[in-house]
Every structure is written in structure tokens, then in C-alpha cells.
Amino acid sequence: MNHNHSTIAPPTKHQHRQTGETKKLELEITDYLMASACPNIEAHVSAVSGVHHIALNRTTGIIQVDYNAKQTTPETIIQAVKHCGFICQEGGPVHTAGHVKSDHAAHDHKGHDAEDPHAGHGNHMAIIMRNRFFFSAILAFIVILYSPLGVRLLGLNLPTPLGMSNELWQFLLTTPVVFWGGWPFLSVAWKSLLKKQLNMATLIATGIMTAYLYSVGATFLFAGDVFYEAAAMLTTFSLLGHWMEMAARNATGEAITSLLKLTPDTARLLRDGQEIEVSVEEVQVGDIVVVRPGEKVPVDGVVIEGRSYVDEAMITGEPVPVEKTAGAPVTGGTLNTTGAFRFKTEHVGADTALARIVQMVQSA
């Protein structure tokens, strides 16, 4: 069994593409911190009998698995993923044209639909981290004002509400920061420890809980300095970093979605002297495609008849439409502006320039 663990990007929707007995399965890890923290998920899933290849994109939390349909099932693979402590579901938020095949029986362009139900999942995660960050930042700022840092460096000596002790007041402020704001790190760390694994989340959780628990002990059990501000600040800055990570991930997904929208769903082919409209998945290398004014070029090729100006700004950034006559190359996703022309296809599916751009954006 060949376990090739590379980082690649799967299609948007769950698919069971099949070549002989081999099928492909895509899963999305919705527990976003676990996706980036676990170092051993590839080994766990690869141990399932019948799994030939697994690739986890730790930025997007998407897993792609190649497996033998006679030896295992998608349900078995999903259970193996969940056994690692993950929450996962079929499909994923990240789009790519990398799996568009020139073998059209295996091609599933519909999986690139921008209306994917998971397409907003990355933005949802960024919102979660943002809300936890702002909540924690407000309370952490107040904790700092009452901490030794605020007293000594800022010269502050603020009164506490209801006459309670300074330590008790900091305890009340820090506890929701640690256990609500820091819950994503604490929960992932706990799952990792149950699996006897150490990762980024366990490091963050250890720092937070060490400062917090020692301070709790110094507040209620023994005399000593408290470090509530350390626990609150570590939680807040960790949330800020992960919020920025989720926002960047979402921006990448939106960029890829925008690129995929450039490709039309259908193409007009010339066959036996007749123009027929087919799904873009059915276009093959060597087909003759007819493009009318206002239509998008479906795939890459070379003009064989006609004359027009094509807007290539979405691909090249050039604002002025480019003249296309016989012998000129055309690129899938560009917009025909004036005349009509015919071109012979040279690159389809994953071989098109647009597909390669999507792959580069995905791997950036």
C-alpha cells in the first residue's frame, strides 16, 4: 500500500470519482484548530485497509482520500477520522479546478458550483474567532488595569467593585476569558492529550492554564502573586492570531471561488456542420467551439475562423480588449466582446490556464 502524504486541494463538494475500483473521497474537518494541530491524521487514516492515498490541506482542513471500494467504505474512513478526535463532514469550502479531467467520464465540474453549501464555512469560523477575540480583549484590558503591571507601570490604583479584593476581581474577569474565549484551545488540547499527542493547542493551553491555576491557588489557597493578566493576554493574543489565520483562509477561498466563476457552464460546439450546446465537461481536445459576442470562452484553444476582441483583464490584468484573428490563442474564462469566432480546443479541464491559476492560488 502506497501512502503518499502530500498537501493538495480537493474539490468543493463531496465526490466519489471512480477509476476501476479506486474512488476518491473528500472530507472537511470542521474543528479548524484540530485540522492544523494534529500531526498524525494521515497515519491514522492510511492504516485503514484499502486506503491508497491521503492528502490533508492543513490550511483549509480538507482531506482527500483515494481508496479501494472493494476493501473499505466512506463510512469506515469517516470513522477513522473521527477516531482521531476530529469533527468532520462530507465536502469542503475550498474550490479547485485541479480535478477537472479531460476524461469527461471522470470529470465533475458541477462540484465547482459557487453555491456550495459549505462555501461560507470559512467565514463562519473567522467570525467565531473574531467574537471570542473582542470579548476576551475587553476583559483582558480591564484585568491589566488591575494587575501589578497596571499598578506599577501605569501608576494606576483603581478601586474594585463591591469592595472585593483585587485578586478576586481579577479572578472573576479572567475566568470567562480562559474558559469561553480560550475554549477552542482547551478543547483541542484535551482531545489531543486523550490521544497521547502533543501539538500547538496543548502548548497554548498549558501556558494559559498554568498562569490561571497558579493564580487561582494564590487567590484562594495560599499567599502569593497572581498572574491573571498573563492568562488573559495569552488567550487574547492566541485568538487574534487564529482570527487572522481564519480570515486569510476565507479570503483565499473567496479568491478561488471568483476565479471558478469565470468558467461558463456550457460551450457551443460545431459538429457535423451543426452548432450544439453542451456542458463544458463534454468539451474535448480538438473540438471546434463557436463563441458569440458577449459570451465567455469555455476552454483554451487557437482561433481558426473569425475576428473579434476579447477582454482578458480577468486573466492578464490588461484593461484593453485584445484582437483575436486566425492563429491567435484564446484562454478559458475570458470574455468575447464584439465579433464571433471559432477556435480549436487545445487544453481542457485541469490543463487550462485558469485551472493552473486556481491551483497556484490554492497552494499559495
C-alpha positions as semicolon CSV with decimal commas, in nm:
position;residue;x (nm);y (nm);z (nm)
1;M;0,000;0,000;0,000
2;N;0,146;0,331;-0,107
3;H;0,090;0,614;0,143
4;N;0,176;0,933;-0,031
5;H;0,111;1,222;0,210
6;S;0,107;1,541;0,011
7;T;-0,077;1,868;0,060
8;I;-0,324;1,917;-0,220
9;A;-0,663;2,078;-0,251
10;P;-0,979;1,881;-0,314
11;P;-1,292;1,985;-0,496
12;T;-1,569;2,176;-0,328
13;K;-1,833;1,910;-0,289
14;H;-1,811;1,552;-0,174
15;Q;-1,746;1,330;-0,474
16;H;-1,695;0,960;-0,539
17;R;-1,496;0,975;-0,862
18;Q;-1,406;0,627;-0,975
19;T;-1,138;0,474;-1,191
20;G;-1,182;0,098;-1,189
21;E;-1,207;0,001;-0,820
22;T;-1,044;0,320;-0,695
23;K;-1,263;0,602;-0,568
24;K;-1,192;0,946;-0,429
25;L;-1,350;1,085;-0,113
26;E;-1,334;1,444;0,012
27;L;-1,396;1,539;0,375
28;E;-1,392;1,868;0,561
29;I;-1,263;1,893;0,917
30;T;-1,493;2,145;1,081
31;D;-1,288;2,153;1,403
32;Y;-1,050;2,402;1,249
33;L;-0,788;2,402;1,527
34;M;-0,763;2,024;1,519
35;A;-0,704;2,040;1,145
36;S;-0,390;2,246;1,196
37;A;-0,280;2,086;1,521
38;C;-0,287;1,711;1,465
39;P;0,037;1,573;1,320
40;N;-0,077;1,214;1,277
41;I;-0,410;1,211;1,096
42;E;-0,250;1,088;0,773
43;A;-0,105;0,787;0,951
44;H;-0,436;0,704;1,120
45;V;-0,640;0,715;0,800
46;S;-0,371;0,542;0,595
47;A;-0,390;0,249;0,837
48;V;-0,743;0,176;0,712
49;S;-0,735;-0,127;0,483
50;G;-0,793;-0,022;0,123
51;V;-0,674;0,339;0,157
52;H;-0,412;0,411;-0,109
53;H;-0,352;0,782;-0,068
54;I;-0,448;1,058;0,175
55;A;-0,379;1,431;0,149
56;L;-0,464;1,685;0,418
57;N;-0,457;2,056;0,347
58;R;-0,397;2,193;0,697
59;T;-0,485;2,544;0,594
60;T;-0,832;2,457;0,467
61;G;-0,898;2,148;0,679
62;I;-0,981;1,942;0,370
63;I;-0,890;1,574;0,338
64;Q;-0,882;1,385;0,010
65;V;-0,866;1,007;0,020
66;D;-0,812;0,757;-0,261
67;Y;-0,945;0,416;-0,161
68;N;-1,038;0,076;-0,297
69;A;-1,417;0,047;-0,296
70;K;-1,398;-0,330;-0,254
71;Q;-1,186;-0,309;0,061
72;T;-1,335;-0,017;0,251
73;T;-1,621;0,234;0,252
74;P;-1,657;0,611;0,303
75;E;-1,822;0,544;0,639
76;T;-1,518;0,349;0,758
77;I;-1,285;0,631;0,652
78;I;-1,503;0,892;0,823
79;Q;-1,499;0,688;1,143
80;A;-1,118;0,670;1,126
81;V;-1,105;1,049;1,100
82;K;-1,345;1,090;1,392
83;H;-1,140;0,842;1,595
84;C;-0,854;1,092;1,579
85;G;-1,073;1,336;1,770
86;F;-1,193;1,538;1,471
87;I;-1,535;1,662;1,375
88;C;-1,570;1,611;1,000
89;Q;-1,833;1,623;0,729
90;E;-1,853;1,546;0,361
91;G;-1,747;1,818;0,123
92;G;-1,530;2,124;0,179
93;P;-1,516;2,501;0,146
94;V;-1,224;2,519;-0,086
95;H;-1,264;2,511;-0,462
96;T;-1,016;2,396;-0,718
97;A;-1,012;2,322;-1,084
98;G;-0,730;2,077;-1,035
99;H;-0,954;1,775;-1,064
100;V;-1,119;1,872;-1,388
101;K;-1,028;1,587;-1,620
102;S;-1,002;1,573;-1,993
103;D;-1,150;1,228;-1,940
104;H;-1,504;1,358;-1,917
105;A;-1,648;1,047;-1,767
106;A;-1,447;1,125;-1,455
107;H;-1,498;1,498;-1,465
108;D;-1,738;1,670;-1,224
109;H;-1,743;2,039;-1,294
110;K;-2,065;2,070;-1,102
111;G;-1,854;2,021;-0,793
112;H;-1,719;2,368;-0,858
113;D;-2,056;2,535;-0,818
114;A;-2,025;2,859;-0,627
115;E;-2,347;2,773;-0,447
116;D;-2,168;2,505;-0,245
117;P;-2,339;2,476;0,096
118;H;-2,004;2,481;0,271
119;A;-1,871;2,781;0,085
120;G;-1,937;3,016;0,379
121;H;-1,790;2,788;0,642
122;G;-1,450;2,961;0,644
123;N;-1,615;3,298;0,703
124;H;-1,821;3,147;0,984
125;M;-1,504;3,028;1,156
126;A;-1,343;3,370;1,120
127;I;-1,650;3,528;1,282
128;I;-1,631;3,285;1,572
129;M;-1,266;3,367;1,637
130;R;-1,334;3,740;1,595
131;N;-1,616;3,738;1,850
132;R;-1,410;3,544;2,102
133;F;-1,117;3,778;2,049
134;F;-1,311;4,101;2,109
135;F;-1,483;3,955;2,414
136;S;-1,151;3,843;2,558
137;A;-0,969;4,162;2,464
138;I;-1,215;4,383;2,653
139;L;-1,193;4,177;2,971
140;A;-0,816;4,130;2,937
141;F;-0,770;4,506;2,915
142;I;-0,960;4,552;3,241
143;V;-0,757;4,276;3,405
144;I;-0,434;4,451;3,304
145;L;-0,555;4,775;3,463
146;Y;-0,594;4,595;3,799
147;S;-0,284;4,377;3,763
148;P;0,062;4,452;3,906
149;L;0,155;4,558;3,552
150;G;-0,109;4,829;3,560
151;V;-0,032;4,932;3,915
152;R;0,345;4,953;3,876
153;L;0,397;5,061;3,516
154;L;0,087;5,270;3,459
155;G;0,063;5,409;3,812
156;L;-0,299;5,304;3,846
157;N;-0,474;5,218;4,172
158;L;-0,833;5,159;4,072
159;P;-1,099;5,065;4,327
160;T;-1,267;4,728;4,290
161;P;-1,647;4,693;4,277
162;L;-1,837;4,598;4,594
163;G;-1,520;4,626;4,798
164;M;-1,393;4,283;4,690
165;S;-1,022;4,206;4,685
166;N;-0,814;4,286;4,380
167;E;-0,730;3,918;4,330
168;L;-1,096;3,811;4,345
169;W;-1,194;4,080;4,094
170;Q;-0,922;3,965;3,852
171;F;-1,037;3,606;3,901
172;L;-1,393;3,698;3,804
173;L;-1,273;3,885;3,495
174;T;-1,022;3,625;3,378
175;T;-1,234;3,311;3,422
176;P;-1,468;3,379;3,124
177;V;-1,167;3,479;2,912
178;V;-0,996;3,147;2,982
179;F;-1,296;2,915;2,961
180;W;-1,504;3,083;2,691
181;G;-1,251;3,278;2,490
182;G;-0,989;3,006;2,521
183;W;-1,226;2,711;2,484
184;P;-1,116;2,626;2,127
185;F;-0,759;2,574;2,253
186;L;-0,858;2,395;2,572
187;S;-1,094;2,151;2,399
188;V;-0,843;2,066;2,126
189;A;-0,566;2,022;2,383
190;W;-0,784;1,786;2,585
191;K;-0,870;1,577;2,279
192;S;-0,503;1,564;2,187
193;L;-0,399;1,451;2,534
194;L;-0,660;1,174;2,526
195;K;-0,490;1,055;2,207
196;K;-0,147;1,097;2,370
197;Q;-0,050;1,365;2,122
198;L;0,125;1,699;2,174
199;N;0,067;1,989;1,940
200;M;0,027;2,364;1,916
201;A;-0,301;2,363;2,108
202;T;-0,151;2,175;2,403
203;L;0,130;2,432;2,420
204;I;-0,113;2,725;2,425
205;A;-0,346;2,555;2,673
206;T;-0,055;2,468;2,903
207;G;0,056;2,830;2,916
208;I;-0,296;2,959;2,978
209;M;-0,387;2,705;3,246
210;T;-0,052;2,727;3,427
211;A;-0,088;3,100;3,480
212;Y;-0,460;3,072;3,559
213;L;-0,448;2,778;3,802
214;Y;-0,150;2,914;3,994
215;S;-0,332;3,245;4,028
216;V;-0,646;3,070;4,149
217;G;-0,439;2,888;4,408
218;A;-0,278;3,215;4,519
219;T;-0,624;3,373;4,545
220;F;-0,800;3,105;4,749
221;L;-0,545;2,861;4,891
222;F;-0,207;3,017;4,963
223;A;-0,030;3,351;4,968
224;G;0,147;3,452;4,650
225;D;0,146;3,676;4,344
226;V;-0,126;3,629;4,085
227;F;-0,074;3,621;3,710
228;Y;-0,428;3,653;3,578
229;E;-0,315;3,911;3,325
230;A;-0,074;3,657;3,173
231;A;-0,353;3,402;3,123
232;A;-0,586;3,666;2,979
233;M;-0,324;3,815;2,746
234;L;-0,206;3,476;2,619
235;T;-0,564;3,376;2,542
236;T;-0,637;3,706;2,369
237;F;-0,325;3,710;2,150
238;S;-0,377;3,344;2,054
239;L;-0,732;3,426;1,947
240;L;-0,607;3,724;1,747
241;G;-0,358;3,506;1,561
242;H;-0,616;3,242;1,477
243;W;-0,873;3,502;1,374
244;M;-0,621;3,644;1,126
245;E;-0,548;3,291;1,004
246;M;-0,916;3,214;0,951
247;A;-0,971;3,548;0,776
248;A;-0,680;3,479;0,540
249;R;-0,814;3,131;0,472
250;N;-1,157;3,273;0,391
251;A;-1,007;3,534;0,159
252;T;-0,823;3,260;-0,028
253;G;-1,146;3,063;-0,066
254;E;-1,328;3,367;-0,199
255;A;-1,050;3,436;-0,448
256;I;-1,069;3,080;-0,578
257;T;-1,448;3,097;-0,599
258;S;-1,421;3,416;-0,803
259;L;-1,178;3,251;-1,040
260;L;-1,403;2,950;-1,087
261;K;-1,697;3,173;-1,170
262;L;-1,508;3,285;-1,480
263;T;-1,567;2,949;-1,647
264;P;-1,904;2,918;-1,826
265;D;-2,122;2,614;-1,763
266;T;-2,180;2,539;-2,130
267;A;-1,999;2,557;-2,463
268;R;-2,128;2,574;-2,821
269;L;-1,962;2,305;-3,036
270;L;-1,962;2,270;-3,413
271;R;-2,031;1,909;-3,505
272;D;-2,134;1,781;-3,847
273;G;-2,198;2,138;-3,956
274;Q;-2,442;2,198;-3,671
275;E;-2,398;2,409;-3,360
276;I;-2,488;2,221;-3,043
277;E;-2,473;2,343;-2,686
278;V;-2,310;2,101;-2,442
279;S;-2,188;2,106;-2,087
280;V;-1,831;2,235;-2,061
281;E;-1,734;1,896;-1,914
282;E;-1,805;1,737;-2,252
283;V;-1,560;1,955;-2,443
284;Q;-1,261;1,756;-2,560
285;V;-0,926;1,846;-2,707
286;G;-0,966;1,907;-3,081
287;D;-1,331;2,016;-3,068
288;I;-1,439;2,325;-3,264
289;V;-1,605;2,581;-3,035
290;V;-1,818;2,874;-3,151
291;V;-1,807;3,191;-2,939
292;R;-2,054;3,474;-2,998
293;P;-2,038;3,835;-2,877
294;G;-2,086;3,868;-2,500
295;E;-2,003;3,503;-2,432
296;K;-1,714;3,366;-2,230
297;V;-1,450;3,142;-2,380
298;P;-1,505;2,799;-2,217
299;V;-1,156;2,644;-2,258
300;D;-0,814;2,722;-2,406
301;G;-0,752;2,698;-2,779
302;V;-0,650;2,869;-3,104
303;V;-0,877;3,076;-3,328
304;I;-0,934;2,916;-3,669
305;E;-1,202;3,146;-3,811
306;G;-1,348;3,488;-3,740
307;R;-1,229;3,812;-3,586
308;S;-1,311;3,970;-3,252
309;Y;-1,176;4,149;-2,946
310;V;-1,150;3,951;-2,624
311;D;-1,139;4,104;-2,277
312;E;-0,857;3,921;-2,095
313;A;-0,847;4,150;-1,791
314;M;-0,964;3,875;-1,556
315;I;-0,663;3,663;-1,653
316;T;-0,385;3,903;-1,751
317;G;-0,500;4,230;-1,595
318;E;-0,478;4,402;-1,934
319;P;-0,767;4,656;-1,945
320;V;-0,780;4,685;-2,325
321;P;-0,952;4,402;-2,518
322;V;-0,710;4,204;-2,735
323;E;-0,777;4,143;-3,103
324;K;-0,820;3,779;-3,197
325;T;-0,789;3,651;-3,551
326;A;-0,699;3,317;-3,706
327;G;-0,398;3,168;-3,529
328;A;-0,437;3,373;-3,208
329;P;-0,462;3,187;-2,877
330;V;-0,769;3,228;-2,655
331;T;-0,795;3,149;-2,286
332;G;-1,083;2,992;-2,100
333;G;-1,268;3,236;-1,875
334;T;-1,205;3,544;-2,093
335;L;-1,492;3,747;-2,239
336;N;-1,562;3,790;-2,610
337;T;-1,675;4,149;-2,669
338;T;-1,755;4,218;-3,035
339;G;-1,748;3,969;-3,322
340;A;-1,797;3,593;-3,336
341;F;-1,520;3,341;-3,393
342;R;-1,446;2,972;-3,394
343;F;-1,150;2,812;-3,223
344;K;-1,000;2,467;-3,187
345;T;-0,958;2,349;-2,829
346;E;-0,608;2,266;-2,708
347;H;-0,640;2,248;-2,328
348;V;-0,943;2,141;-2,124
349;G;-1,013;2,063;-1,760
350;A;-0,711;2,072;-1,531
351;D;-0,482;2,165;-1,824
352;T;-0,638;2,508;-1,885
353;A;-0,462;2,827;-1,780
354;L;-0,747;2,911;-1,542
355;A;-0,722;2,572;-1,372
356;R;-0,348;2,621;-1,322
357;I;-0,408;2,967;-1,176
358;V;-0,660;2,821;-0,931
359;Q;-0,408;2,555;-0,830
360;M;-0,141;2,819;-0,769
361;V;-0,377;3,031;-0,559
362;Q;-0,480;2,723;-0,364
363;S;-0,123;2,625;-0,284
364;A;-0,005;2,981;-0,206
